[in-house]
CSV table of C-alpha atoms and ligand atoms in Angstrom, one decimal:
chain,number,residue,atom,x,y,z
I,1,UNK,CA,12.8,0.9,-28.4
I,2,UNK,CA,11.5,3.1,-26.0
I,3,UNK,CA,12.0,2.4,-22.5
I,4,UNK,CA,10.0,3.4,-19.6
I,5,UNK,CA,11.2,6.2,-17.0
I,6,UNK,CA,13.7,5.3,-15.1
I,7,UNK,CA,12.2,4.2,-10.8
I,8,UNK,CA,8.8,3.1,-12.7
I,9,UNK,CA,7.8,-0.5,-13.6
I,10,UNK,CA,5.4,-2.4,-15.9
I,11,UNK,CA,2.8,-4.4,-14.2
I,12,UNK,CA,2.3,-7.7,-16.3
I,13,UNK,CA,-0.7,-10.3,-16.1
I,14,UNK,CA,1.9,-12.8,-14.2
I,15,UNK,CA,2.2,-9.7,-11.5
I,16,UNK,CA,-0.7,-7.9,-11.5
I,17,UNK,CA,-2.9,-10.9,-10.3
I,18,UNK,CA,-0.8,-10.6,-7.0
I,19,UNK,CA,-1.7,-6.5,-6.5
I,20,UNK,CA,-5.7,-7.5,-7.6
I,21,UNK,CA,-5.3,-10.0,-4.3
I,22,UNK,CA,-3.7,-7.3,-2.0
I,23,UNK,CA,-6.5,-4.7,-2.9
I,24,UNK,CA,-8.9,-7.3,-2.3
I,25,UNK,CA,-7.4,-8.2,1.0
I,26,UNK,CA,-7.6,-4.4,1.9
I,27,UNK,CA,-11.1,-3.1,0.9
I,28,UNK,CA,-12.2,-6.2,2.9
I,29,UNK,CA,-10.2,-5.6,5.9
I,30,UNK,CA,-11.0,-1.9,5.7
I,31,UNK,CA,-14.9,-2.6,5.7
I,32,UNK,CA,-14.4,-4.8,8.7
I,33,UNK,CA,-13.0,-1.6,10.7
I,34,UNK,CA,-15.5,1.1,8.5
I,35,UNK,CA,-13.3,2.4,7.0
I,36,UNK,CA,-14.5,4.1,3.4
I,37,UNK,CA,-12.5,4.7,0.5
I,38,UNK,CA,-11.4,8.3,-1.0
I,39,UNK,CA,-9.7,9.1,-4.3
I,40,UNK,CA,-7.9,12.4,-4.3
I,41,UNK,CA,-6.3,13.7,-7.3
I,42,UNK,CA,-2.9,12.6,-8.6
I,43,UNK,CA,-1.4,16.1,-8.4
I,44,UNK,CA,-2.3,18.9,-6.3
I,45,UNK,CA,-0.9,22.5,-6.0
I,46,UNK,CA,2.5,22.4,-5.2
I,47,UNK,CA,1.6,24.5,-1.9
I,48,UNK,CA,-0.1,21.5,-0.6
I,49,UNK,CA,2.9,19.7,0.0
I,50,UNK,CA,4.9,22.6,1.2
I,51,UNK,CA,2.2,23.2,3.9
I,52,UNK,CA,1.2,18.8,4.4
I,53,UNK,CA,4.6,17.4,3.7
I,54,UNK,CA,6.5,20.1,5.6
I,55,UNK,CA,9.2,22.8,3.8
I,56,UNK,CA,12.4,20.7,6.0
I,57,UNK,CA,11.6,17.4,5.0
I,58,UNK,CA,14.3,15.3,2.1
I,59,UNK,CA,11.0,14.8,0.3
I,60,UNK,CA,10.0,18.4,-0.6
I,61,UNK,CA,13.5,19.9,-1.1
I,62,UNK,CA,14.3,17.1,-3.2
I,63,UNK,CA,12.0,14.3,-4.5
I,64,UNK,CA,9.2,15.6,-5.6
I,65,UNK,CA,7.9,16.0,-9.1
I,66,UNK,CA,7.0,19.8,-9.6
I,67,UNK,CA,6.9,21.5,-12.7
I,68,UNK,CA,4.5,24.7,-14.2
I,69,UNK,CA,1.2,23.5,-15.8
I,70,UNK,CA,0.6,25.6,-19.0
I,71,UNK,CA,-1.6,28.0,-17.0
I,72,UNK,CA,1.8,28.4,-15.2
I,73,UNK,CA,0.5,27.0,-11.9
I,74,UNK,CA,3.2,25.2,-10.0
I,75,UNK,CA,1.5,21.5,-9.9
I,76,UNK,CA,3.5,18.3,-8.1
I,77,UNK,CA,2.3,14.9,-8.2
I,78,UNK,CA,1.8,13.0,-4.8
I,79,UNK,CA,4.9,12.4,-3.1
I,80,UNK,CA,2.3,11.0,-0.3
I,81,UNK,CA,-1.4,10.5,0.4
I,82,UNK,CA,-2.0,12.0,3.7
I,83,UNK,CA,-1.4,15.9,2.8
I,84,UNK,CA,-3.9,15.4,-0.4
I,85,UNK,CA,-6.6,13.6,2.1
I,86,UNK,CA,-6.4,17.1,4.6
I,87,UNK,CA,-6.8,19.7,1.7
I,88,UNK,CA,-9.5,17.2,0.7
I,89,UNK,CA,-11.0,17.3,4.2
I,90,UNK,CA,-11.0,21.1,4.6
I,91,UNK,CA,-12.2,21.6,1.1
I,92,UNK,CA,-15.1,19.7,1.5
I,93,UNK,CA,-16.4,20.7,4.9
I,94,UNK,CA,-15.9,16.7,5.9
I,95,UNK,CA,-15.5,18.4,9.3
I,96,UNK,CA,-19.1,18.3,9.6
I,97,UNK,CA,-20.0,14.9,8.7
I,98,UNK,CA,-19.8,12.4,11.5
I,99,UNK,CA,-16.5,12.0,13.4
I,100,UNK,CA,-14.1,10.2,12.9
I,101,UNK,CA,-13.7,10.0,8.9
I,102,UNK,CA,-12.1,6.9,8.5
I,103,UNK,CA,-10.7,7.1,5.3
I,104,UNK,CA,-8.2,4.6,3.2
I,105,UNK,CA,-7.0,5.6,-0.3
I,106,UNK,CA,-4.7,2.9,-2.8
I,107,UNK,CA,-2.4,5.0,-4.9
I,108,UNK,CA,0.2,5.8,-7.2
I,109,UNK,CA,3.1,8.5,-5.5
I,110,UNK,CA,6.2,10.0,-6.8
I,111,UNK,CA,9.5,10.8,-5.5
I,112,UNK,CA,12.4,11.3,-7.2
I,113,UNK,CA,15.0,9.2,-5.3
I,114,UNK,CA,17.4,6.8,-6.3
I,115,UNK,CA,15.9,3.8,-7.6
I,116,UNK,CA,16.8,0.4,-6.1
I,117,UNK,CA,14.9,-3.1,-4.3
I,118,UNK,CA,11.5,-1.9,-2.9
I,119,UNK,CA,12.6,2.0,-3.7
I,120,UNK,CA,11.0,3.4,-7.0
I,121,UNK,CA,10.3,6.6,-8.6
I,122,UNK,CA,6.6,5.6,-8.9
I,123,UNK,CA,5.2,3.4,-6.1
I,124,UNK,CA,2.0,2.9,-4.3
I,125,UNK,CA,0.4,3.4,-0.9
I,126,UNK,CA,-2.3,1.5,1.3
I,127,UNK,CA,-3.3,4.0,3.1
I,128,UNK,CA,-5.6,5.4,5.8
I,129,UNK,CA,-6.1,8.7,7.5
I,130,UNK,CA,-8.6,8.6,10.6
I,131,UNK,CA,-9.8,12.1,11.1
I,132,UNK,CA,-11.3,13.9,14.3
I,133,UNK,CA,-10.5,12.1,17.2
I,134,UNK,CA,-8.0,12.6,19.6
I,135,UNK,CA,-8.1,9.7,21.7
I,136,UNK,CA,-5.1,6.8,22.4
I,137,UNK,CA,-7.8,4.1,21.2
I,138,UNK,CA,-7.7,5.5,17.9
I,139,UNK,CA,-3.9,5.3,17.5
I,140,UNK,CA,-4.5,1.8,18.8
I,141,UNK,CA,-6.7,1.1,16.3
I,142,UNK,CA,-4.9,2.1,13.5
I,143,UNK,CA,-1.8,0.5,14.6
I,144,UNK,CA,-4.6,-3.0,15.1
I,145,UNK,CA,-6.1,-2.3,11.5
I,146,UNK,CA,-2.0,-2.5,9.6
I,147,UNK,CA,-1.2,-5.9,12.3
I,148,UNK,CA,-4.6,-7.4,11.1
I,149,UNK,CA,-4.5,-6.4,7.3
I,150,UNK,CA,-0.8,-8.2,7.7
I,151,UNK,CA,-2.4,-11.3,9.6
I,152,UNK,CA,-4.9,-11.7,6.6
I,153,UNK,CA,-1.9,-11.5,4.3
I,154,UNK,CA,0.2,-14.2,6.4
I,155,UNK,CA,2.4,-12.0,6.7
I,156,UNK,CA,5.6,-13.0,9.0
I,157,UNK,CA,8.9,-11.0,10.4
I,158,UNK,CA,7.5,-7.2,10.8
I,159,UNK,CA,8.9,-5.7,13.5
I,160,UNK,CA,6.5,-2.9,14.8
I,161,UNK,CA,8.4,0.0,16.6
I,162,UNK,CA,6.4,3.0,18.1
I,163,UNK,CA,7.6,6.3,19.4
I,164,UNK,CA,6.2,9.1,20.5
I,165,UNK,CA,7.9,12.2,19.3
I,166,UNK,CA,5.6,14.3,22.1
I,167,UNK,CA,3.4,17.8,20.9
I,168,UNK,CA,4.4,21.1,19.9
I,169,UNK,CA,5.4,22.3,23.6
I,170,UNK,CA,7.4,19.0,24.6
I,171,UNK,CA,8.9,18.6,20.9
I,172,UNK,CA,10.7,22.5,21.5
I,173,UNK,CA,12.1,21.8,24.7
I,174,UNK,CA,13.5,18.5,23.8
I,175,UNK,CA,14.7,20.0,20.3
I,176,UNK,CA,17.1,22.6,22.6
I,177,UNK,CA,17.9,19.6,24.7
I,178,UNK,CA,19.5,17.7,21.6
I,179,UNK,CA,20.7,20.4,19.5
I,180,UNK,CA,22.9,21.4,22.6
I,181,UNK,CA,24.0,17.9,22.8
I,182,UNK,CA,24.9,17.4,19.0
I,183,UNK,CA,26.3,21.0,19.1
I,184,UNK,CA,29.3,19.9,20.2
I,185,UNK,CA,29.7,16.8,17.7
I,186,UNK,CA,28.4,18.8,14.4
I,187,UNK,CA,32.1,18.5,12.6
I,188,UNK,CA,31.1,14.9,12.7
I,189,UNK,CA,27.9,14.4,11.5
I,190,UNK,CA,27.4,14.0,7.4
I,191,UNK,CA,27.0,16.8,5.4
I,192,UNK,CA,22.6,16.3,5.3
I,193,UNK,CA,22.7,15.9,9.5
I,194,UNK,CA,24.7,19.1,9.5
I,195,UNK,CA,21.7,20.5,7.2
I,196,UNK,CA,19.2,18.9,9.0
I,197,UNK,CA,20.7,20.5,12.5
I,198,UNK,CA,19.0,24.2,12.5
I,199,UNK,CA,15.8,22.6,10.1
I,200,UNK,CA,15.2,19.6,11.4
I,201,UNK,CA,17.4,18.2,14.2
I,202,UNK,CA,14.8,15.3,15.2
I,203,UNK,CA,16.2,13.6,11.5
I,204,UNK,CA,19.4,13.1,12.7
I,205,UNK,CA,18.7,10.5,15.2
I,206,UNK,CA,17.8,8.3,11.9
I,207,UNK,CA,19.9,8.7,9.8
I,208,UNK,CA,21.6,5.8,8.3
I,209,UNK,CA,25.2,6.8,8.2
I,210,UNK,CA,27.3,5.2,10.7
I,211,UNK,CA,29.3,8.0,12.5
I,212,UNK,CA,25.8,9.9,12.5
I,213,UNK,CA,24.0,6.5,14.4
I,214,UNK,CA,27.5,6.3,16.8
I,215,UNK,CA,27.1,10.0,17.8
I,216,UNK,CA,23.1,10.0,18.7
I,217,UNK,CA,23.6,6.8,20.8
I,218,UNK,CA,24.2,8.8,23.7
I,219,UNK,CA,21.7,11.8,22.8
I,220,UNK,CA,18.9,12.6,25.0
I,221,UNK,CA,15.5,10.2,24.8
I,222,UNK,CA,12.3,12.1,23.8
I,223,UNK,CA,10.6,10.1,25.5
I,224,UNK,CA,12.2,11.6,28.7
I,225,UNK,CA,10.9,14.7,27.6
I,226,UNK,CA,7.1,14.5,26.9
I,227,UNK,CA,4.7,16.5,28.9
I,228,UNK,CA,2.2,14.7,31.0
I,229,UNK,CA,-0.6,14.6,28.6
I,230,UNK,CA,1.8,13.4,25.8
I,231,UNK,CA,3.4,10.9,27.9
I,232,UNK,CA,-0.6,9.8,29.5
I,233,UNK,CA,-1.4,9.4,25.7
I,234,UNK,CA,1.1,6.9,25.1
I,235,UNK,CA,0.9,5.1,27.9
I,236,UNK,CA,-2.5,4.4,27.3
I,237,UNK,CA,-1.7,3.6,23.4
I,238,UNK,CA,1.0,0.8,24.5
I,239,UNK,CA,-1.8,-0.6,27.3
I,240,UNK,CA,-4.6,-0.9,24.6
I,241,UNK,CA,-2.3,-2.4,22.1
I,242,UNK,CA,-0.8,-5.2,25.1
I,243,UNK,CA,-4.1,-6.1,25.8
I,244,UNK,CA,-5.3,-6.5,22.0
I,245,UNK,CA,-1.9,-8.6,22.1
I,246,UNK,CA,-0.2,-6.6,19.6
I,247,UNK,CA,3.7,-7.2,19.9
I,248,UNK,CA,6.0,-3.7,19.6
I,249,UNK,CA,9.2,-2.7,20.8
I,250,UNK,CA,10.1,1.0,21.5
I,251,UNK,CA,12.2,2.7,19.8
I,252,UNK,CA,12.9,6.8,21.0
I,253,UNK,CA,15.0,7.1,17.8
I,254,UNK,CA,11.9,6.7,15.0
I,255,UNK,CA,11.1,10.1,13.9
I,256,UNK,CA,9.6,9.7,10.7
I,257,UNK,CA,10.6,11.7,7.8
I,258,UNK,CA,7.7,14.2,7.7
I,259,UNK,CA,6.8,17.4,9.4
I,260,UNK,CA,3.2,16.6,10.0
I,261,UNK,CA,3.8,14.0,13.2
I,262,UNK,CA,2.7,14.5,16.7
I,263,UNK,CA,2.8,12.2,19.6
I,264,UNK,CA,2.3,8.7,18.2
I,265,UNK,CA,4.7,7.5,15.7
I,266,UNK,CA,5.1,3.8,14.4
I,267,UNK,CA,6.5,1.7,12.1
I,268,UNK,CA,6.7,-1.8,10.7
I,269,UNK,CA,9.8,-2.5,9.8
I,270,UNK,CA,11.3,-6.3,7.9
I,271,UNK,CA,14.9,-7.4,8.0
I,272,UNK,CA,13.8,-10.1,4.6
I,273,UNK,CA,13.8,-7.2,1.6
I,274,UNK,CA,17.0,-5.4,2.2
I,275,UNK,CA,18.1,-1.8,2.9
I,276,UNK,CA,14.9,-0.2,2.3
I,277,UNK,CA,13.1,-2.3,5.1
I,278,UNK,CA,10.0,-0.1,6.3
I,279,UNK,CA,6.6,-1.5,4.7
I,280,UNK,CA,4.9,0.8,6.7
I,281,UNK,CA,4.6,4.1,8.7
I,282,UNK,CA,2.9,6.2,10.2
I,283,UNK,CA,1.2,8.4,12.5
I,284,UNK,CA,-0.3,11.3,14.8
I,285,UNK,CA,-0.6,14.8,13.0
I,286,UNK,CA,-3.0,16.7,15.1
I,287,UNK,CA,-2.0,20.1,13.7
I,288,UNK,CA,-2.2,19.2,9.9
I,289,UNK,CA,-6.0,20.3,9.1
I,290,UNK,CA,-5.1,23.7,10.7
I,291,UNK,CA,-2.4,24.2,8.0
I,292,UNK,CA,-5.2,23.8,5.3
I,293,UNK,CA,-7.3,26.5,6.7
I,294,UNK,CA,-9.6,24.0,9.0
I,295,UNK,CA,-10.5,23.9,12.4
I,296,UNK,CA,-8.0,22.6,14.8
I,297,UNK,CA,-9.4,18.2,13.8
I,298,UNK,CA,-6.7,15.6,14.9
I,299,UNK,CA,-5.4,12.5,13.1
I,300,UNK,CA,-3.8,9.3,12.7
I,301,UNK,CA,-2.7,7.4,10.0
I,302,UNK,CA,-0.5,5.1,8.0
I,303,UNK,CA,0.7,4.6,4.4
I,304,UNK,CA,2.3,0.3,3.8
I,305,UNK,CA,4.4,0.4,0.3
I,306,UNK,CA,2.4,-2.0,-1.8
I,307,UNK,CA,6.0,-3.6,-3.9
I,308,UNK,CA,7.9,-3.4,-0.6
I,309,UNK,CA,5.0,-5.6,0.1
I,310,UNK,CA,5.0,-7.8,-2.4
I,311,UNK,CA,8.9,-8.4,-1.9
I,312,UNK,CA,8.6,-9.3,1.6
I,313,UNK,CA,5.5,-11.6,0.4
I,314,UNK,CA,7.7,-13.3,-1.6
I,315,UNK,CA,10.7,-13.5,0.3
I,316,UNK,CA,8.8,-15.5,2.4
I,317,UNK,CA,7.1,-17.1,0.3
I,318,UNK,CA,3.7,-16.5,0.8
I,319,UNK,CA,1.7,-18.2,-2.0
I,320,UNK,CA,-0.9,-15.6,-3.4
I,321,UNK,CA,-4.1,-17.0,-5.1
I,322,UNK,CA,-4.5,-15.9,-8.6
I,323,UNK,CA,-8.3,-15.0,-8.1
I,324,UNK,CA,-8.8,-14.8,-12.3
I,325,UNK,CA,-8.2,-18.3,-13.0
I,326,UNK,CA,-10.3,-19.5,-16.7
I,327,UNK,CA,-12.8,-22.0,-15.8
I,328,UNK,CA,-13.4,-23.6,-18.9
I,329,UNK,CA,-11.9,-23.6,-22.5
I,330,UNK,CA,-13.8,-24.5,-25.3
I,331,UNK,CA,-11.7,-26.2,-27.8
I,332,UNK,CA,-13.5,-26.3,-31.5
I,333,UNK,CA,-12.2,-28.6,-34.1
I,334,UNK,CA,-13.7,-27.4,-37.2
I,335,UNK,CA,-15.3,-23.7,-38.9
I,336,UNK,CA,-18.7,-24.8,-38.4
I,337,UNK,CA,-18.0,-25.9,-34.7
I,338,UNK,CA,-16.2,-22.6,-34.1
I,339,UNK,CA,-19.2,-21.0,-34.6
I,340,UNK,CA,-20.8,-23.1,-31.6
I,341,UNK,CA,-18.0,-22.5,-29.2
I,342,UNK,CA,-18.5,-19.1,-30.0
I,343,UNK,CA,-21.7,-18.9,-28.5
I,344,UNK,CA,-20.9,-21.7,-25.7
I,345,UNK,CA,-18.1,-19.4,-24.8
I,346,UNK,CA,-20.2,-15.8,-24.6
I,347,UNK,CA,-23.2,-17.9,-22.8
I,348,UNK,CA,-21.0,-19.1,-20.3
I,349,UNK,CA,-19.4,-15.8,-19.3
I,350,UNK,CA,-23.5,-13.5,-19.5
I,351,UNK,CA,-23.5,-16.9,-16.7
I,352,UNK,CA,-20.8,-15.8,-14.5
I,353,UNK,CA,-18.6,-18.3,-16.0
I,354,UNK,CA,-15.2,-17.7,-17.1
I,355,UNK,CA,-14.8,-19.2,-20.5
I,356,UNK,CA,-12.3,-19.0,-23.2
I,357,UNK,CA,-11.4,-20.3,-26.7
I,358,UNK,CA,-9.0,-20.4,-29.9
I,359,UNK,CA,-8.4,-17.0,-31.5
I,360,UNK,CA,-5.5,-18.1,-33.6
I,361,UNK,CA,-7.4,-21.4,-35.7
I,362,UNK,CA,-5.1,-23.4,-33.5
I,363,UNK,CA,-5.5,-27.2,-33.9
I,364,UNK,CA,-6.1,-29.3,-31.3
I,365,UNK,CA,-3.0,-30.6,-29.5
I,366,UNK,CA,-2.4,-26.6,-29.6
I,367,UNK,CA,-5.0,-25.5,-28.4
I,368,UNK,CA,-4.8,-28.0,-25.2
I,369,UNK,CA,-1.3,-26.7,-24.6
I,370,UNK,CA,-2.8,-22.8,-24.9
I,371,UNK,CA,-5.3,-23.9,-22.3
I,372,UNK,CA,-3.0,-25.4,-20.3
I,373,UNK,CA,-0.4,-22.4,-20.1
I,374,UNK,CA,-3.6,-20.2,-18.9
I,375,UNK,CA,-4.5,-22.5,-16.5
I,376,UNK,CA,-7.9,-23.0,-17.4
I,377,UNK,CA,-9.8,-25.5,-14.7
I,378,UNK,CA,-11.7,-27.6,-17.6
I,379,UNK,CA,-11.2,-28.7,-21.1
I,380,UNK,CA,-14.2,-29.6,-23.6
I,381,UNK,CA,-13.9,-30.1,-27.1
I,382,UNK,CA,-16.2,-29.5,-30.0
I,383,UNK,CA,-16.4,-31.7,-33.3
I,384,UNK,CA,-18.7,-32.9,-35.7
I,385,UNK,CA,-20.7,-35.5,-33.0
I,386,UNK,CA,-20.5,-33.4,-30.3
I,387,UNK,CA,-22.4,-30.7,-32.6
I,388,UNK,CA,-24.9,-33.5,-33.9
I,389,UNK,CA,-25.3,-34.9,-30.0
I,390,UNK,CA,-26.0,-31.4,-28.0
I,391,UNK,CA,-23.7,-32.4,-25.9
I,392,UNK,CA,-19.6,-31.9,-25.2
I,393,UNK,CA,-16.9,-34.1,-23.3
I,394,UNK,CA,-15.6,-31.8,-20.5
I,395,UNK,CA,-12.0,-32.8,-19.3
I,396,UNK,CA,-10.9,-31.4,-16.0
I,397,UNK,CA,-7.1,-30.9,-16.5
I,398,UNK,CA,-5.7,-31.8,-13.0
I,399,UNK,CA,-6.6,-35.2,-12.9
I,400,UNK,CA,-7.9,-36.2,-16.5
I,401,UNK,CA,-11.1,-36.8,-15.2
I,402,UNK,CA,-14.2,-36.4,-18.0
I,403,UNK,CA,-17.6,-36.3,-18.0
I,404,UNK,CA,-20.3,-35.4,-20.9
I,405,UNK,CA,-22.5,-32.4,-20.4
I,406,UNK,CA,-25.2,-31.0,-23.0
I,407,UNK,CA,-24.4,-27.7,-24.1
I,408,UNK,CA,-27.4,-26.4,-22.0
I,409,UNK,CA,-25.6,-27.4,-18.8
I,410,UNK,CA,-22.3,-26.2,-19.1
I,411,UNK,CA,-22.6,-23.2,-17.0
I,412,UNK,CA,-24.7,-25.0,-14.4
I,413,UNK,CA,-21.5,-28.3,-14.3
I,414,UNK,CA,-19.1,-25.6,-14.0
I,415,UNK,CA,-20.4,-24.1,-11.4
I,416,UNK,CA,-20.9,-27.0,-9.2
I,417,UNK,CA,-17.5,-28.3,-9.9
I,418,UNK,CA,-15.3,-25.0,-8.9
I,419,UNK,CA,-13.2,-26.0,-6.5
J,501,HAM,P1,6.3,7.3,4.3
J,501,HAM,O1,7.1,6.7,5.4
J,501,HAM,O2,7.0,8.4,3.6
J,501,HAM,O3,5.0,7.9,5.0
J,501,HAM,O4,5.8,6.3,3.3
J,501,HAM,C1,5.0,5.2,3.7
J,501,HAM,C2,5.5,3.9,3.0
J,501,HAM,O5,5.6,4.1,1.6
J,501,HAM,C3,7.0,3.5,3.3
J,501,HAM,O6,7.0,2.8,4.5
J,501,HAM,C4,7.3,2.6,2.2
J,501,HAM,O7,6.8,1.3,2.3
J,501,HAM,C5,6.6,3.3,1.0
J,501,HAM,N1,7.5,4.1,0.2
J,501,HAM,C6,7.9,5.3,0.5
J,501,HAM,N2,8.8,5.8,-0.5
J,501,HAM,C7,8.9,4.8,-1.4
J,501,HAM,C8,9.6,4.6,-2.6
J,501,HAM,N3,10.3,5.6,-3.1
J,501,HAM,N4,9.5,3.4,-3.3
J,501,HAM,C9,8.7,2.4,-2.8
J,501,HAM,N5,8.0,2.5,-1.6
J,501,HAM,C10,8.1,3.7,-0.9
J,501,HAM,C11,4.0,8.5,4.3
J,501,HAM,O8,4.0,8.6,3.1
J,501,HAM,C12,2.9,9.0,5.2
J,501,HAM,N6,1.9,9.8,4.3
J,501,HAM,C13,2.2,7.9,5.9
J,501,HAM,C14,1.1,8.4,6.8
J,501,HAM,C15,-0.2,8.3,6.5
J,501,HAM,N7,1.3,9.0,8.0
J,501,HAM,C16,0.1,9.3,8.4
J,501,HAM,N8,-0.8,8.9,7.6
């Protein structure tokens, strides 16, 4: 037997209904902000990482799936969706259609970390990027679209924590201001914070190791550092999200664990689904077209981990509707009445009903048990007088009630009974 990869997982018919009712959930809510798909390719050059994802981040220098194409190009599959969406934006002049593109993207990504709960080696993102605005509401906004697309879900327990991690100018000054305080303390922090000190000090103040948390209790707060238009900016996020009475707390110590953020960072976090708690993230990356070649075009975004998700919808236990439910199976006794259901069956379905029946010359008693384990609504069998008669006794499985319907009908008795 040949297993699949290690970090990847099988989607089966018993699952798969649940991720058909989350996509659902979030083309609607996305058309109720206008916001329009796009599909980017699965891999891009490997440079569009290195620019997008940022050269000091854990998930360049070590999760990402790169290898040499046999043109010898150096190819990586998403790690993300948001550097894919830029190159995408620049490359076809989207600049110049109306602004703001609001974009959202469902996908596979790829990082090579260590598999466990709600952490895998191939996952997928709900996504979306809003493109060329720099305004507060906009952060706003997309922080509103995640907290309603969560609503719809009945989702409970997300914590949402927003930051702002300031611009270029502020981000320096307060970088000096905590290396010199951590300077003093590096013998202590792990081996990847001591890394992270000259690449990326803003990562230490989440990492997850204890004596690393202890020692950036006491660093300086960003937030005491942002310049007045950073700090204006989000001000006016946290008023336009109080009055749209979106709960938050503030947290100075989310950083996020790519290069691309400015300003506005956020995320939802659930203490139901274990270590790896954050469904969602997100945020401001106003210099990020300008590293694809584009014209200086702000944005704000958010990616939610579809199985993280799912585990925090069950933990819950949120109930999803399996939206593919059989309507009717058509249950033939004989060879010449197979024949009949045959036709019923394809009928019903050119009708925009779902119908089923027997593929494996089941008999009877079987094939109400078959019908049963798939859950179809309605029951009608087909023997010799039902054949002679035109007509078929249609048995509704919850509560055994029947009723006889000419074959002509079917379609039309189905349709009026769905519940
Ligand atoms: P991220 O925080 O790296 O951000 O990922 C977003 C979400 O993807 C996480 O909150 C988590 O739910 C899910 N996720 C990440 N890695 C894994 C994994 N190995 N297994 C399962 N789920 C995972 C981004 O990717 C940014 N592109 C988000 C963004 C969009 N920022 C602005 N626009």
């Amino acid at each position: 037997m040949i297993n699949a990869p290690k970090g990847t997982k099988d989607l089966l018919p018993e699952e798969s209904y649940k991720w058909q009712y989350i996509e659902k959930i979030a083309r609607e809510t996305a058309n109720l902000f206008d916001i329009k798909e796009i599909r980017t390719p699965t891999f891009e050059h490997t440079e569009v990482f290195l620019r997008g994802v940022g050269e000091g981040t854990d998930i360049v220098n070590k999760e990402m799936y790169t290898f040499n194409d046999k043109g010898n190009r150096s190819i990586t599959l998403k790690p993300e969706g948001t550097a894919g969406v830029a190159r995408a934006f620049v490359e076809n002049g989207m600049f110049n259609m109306p602004l703001p593109q609001k974009l959202f993207y469902i996908t596979s990504c790829f990082r090579y970390e260590r598999p466990q709960a709600g952490r895998l080696r191939e996952f997928h993102q709900f996504g979306v990027e809003f493109l060329g605005s720099d305004t507060a509401d906009t952060d706003a906004e997309a922080i509103l679209f995640a907290k309603t697309f969560f609503d719809k879900l009945n989702v409970k327990g997300l914590t949402l924590y927003i930051n702002s991690i300031g611009c270029k100018k502020c981000r320096a000054e307060y970088e000096t201001a905590l290396k010199n305080y951590l300077r003093d303390n590096l013998g202590n922090l792990c081996a990847l914070c001591r890394e992270r000190f000259e690449k990326n000090p803003l990562r230490i103040l989440d990492c997850k190791n204890e004596e690393c948390k202890k020692i950036v209790e006491n660093a300086p707060d960003i937030l005491d550092y942002l310049c007045d238009d950073c700090k204006v900016h989000f001000n006016k996020v946290r008023e336009l999200l109080d009055l749209a009475g979106v709960e938050y707390k503030i947290d100075s110590k989310i950083v996020r664990g790519l290069d691309y953020y400015t300003k506005t960072v956020f995320e939802f976090v659930s203490e139901n689904i274990g270590a790896q708690g954050t469904v969602c993230g997100g945020g401001r990356y106003d210099g990020l077209i300008e590293e694809f070649g584009g014209n200086r075009v702000p944005g704000i975004g958010f990616a939610m981990g579809i199985e993280r998700l799912l585990l925090l919808l069950d933990s819950i236990g949120v109930k999803i509707p399996d939206l593919n439910r059989t309507e009717i199976y058509i249950a033939p006794m004989g060879e010449e009445e197979r024949k009949k259901a045959f036709a019923i069956v394809q009928k019903l379905r050119l009708d925009g009903v779902s119908a089923e029946t027997d593929h494996m010359n089941r008999g009877i008693k079987a094939q109400f048990k078959y019908a049963d384990k798939i859950g179809a609504k309605f029951v009608g069998v087909i023997g010799s007088d039902e054949l002679a008669q035109g007509k078929i006794k249609i048995k509704e499985m919850e509560t055994g009630a029947e009723s006889f319907v000419d074959f002509n009908d079917m379609s039309e008795f189905v349709k009026e009974n769905r519940a």
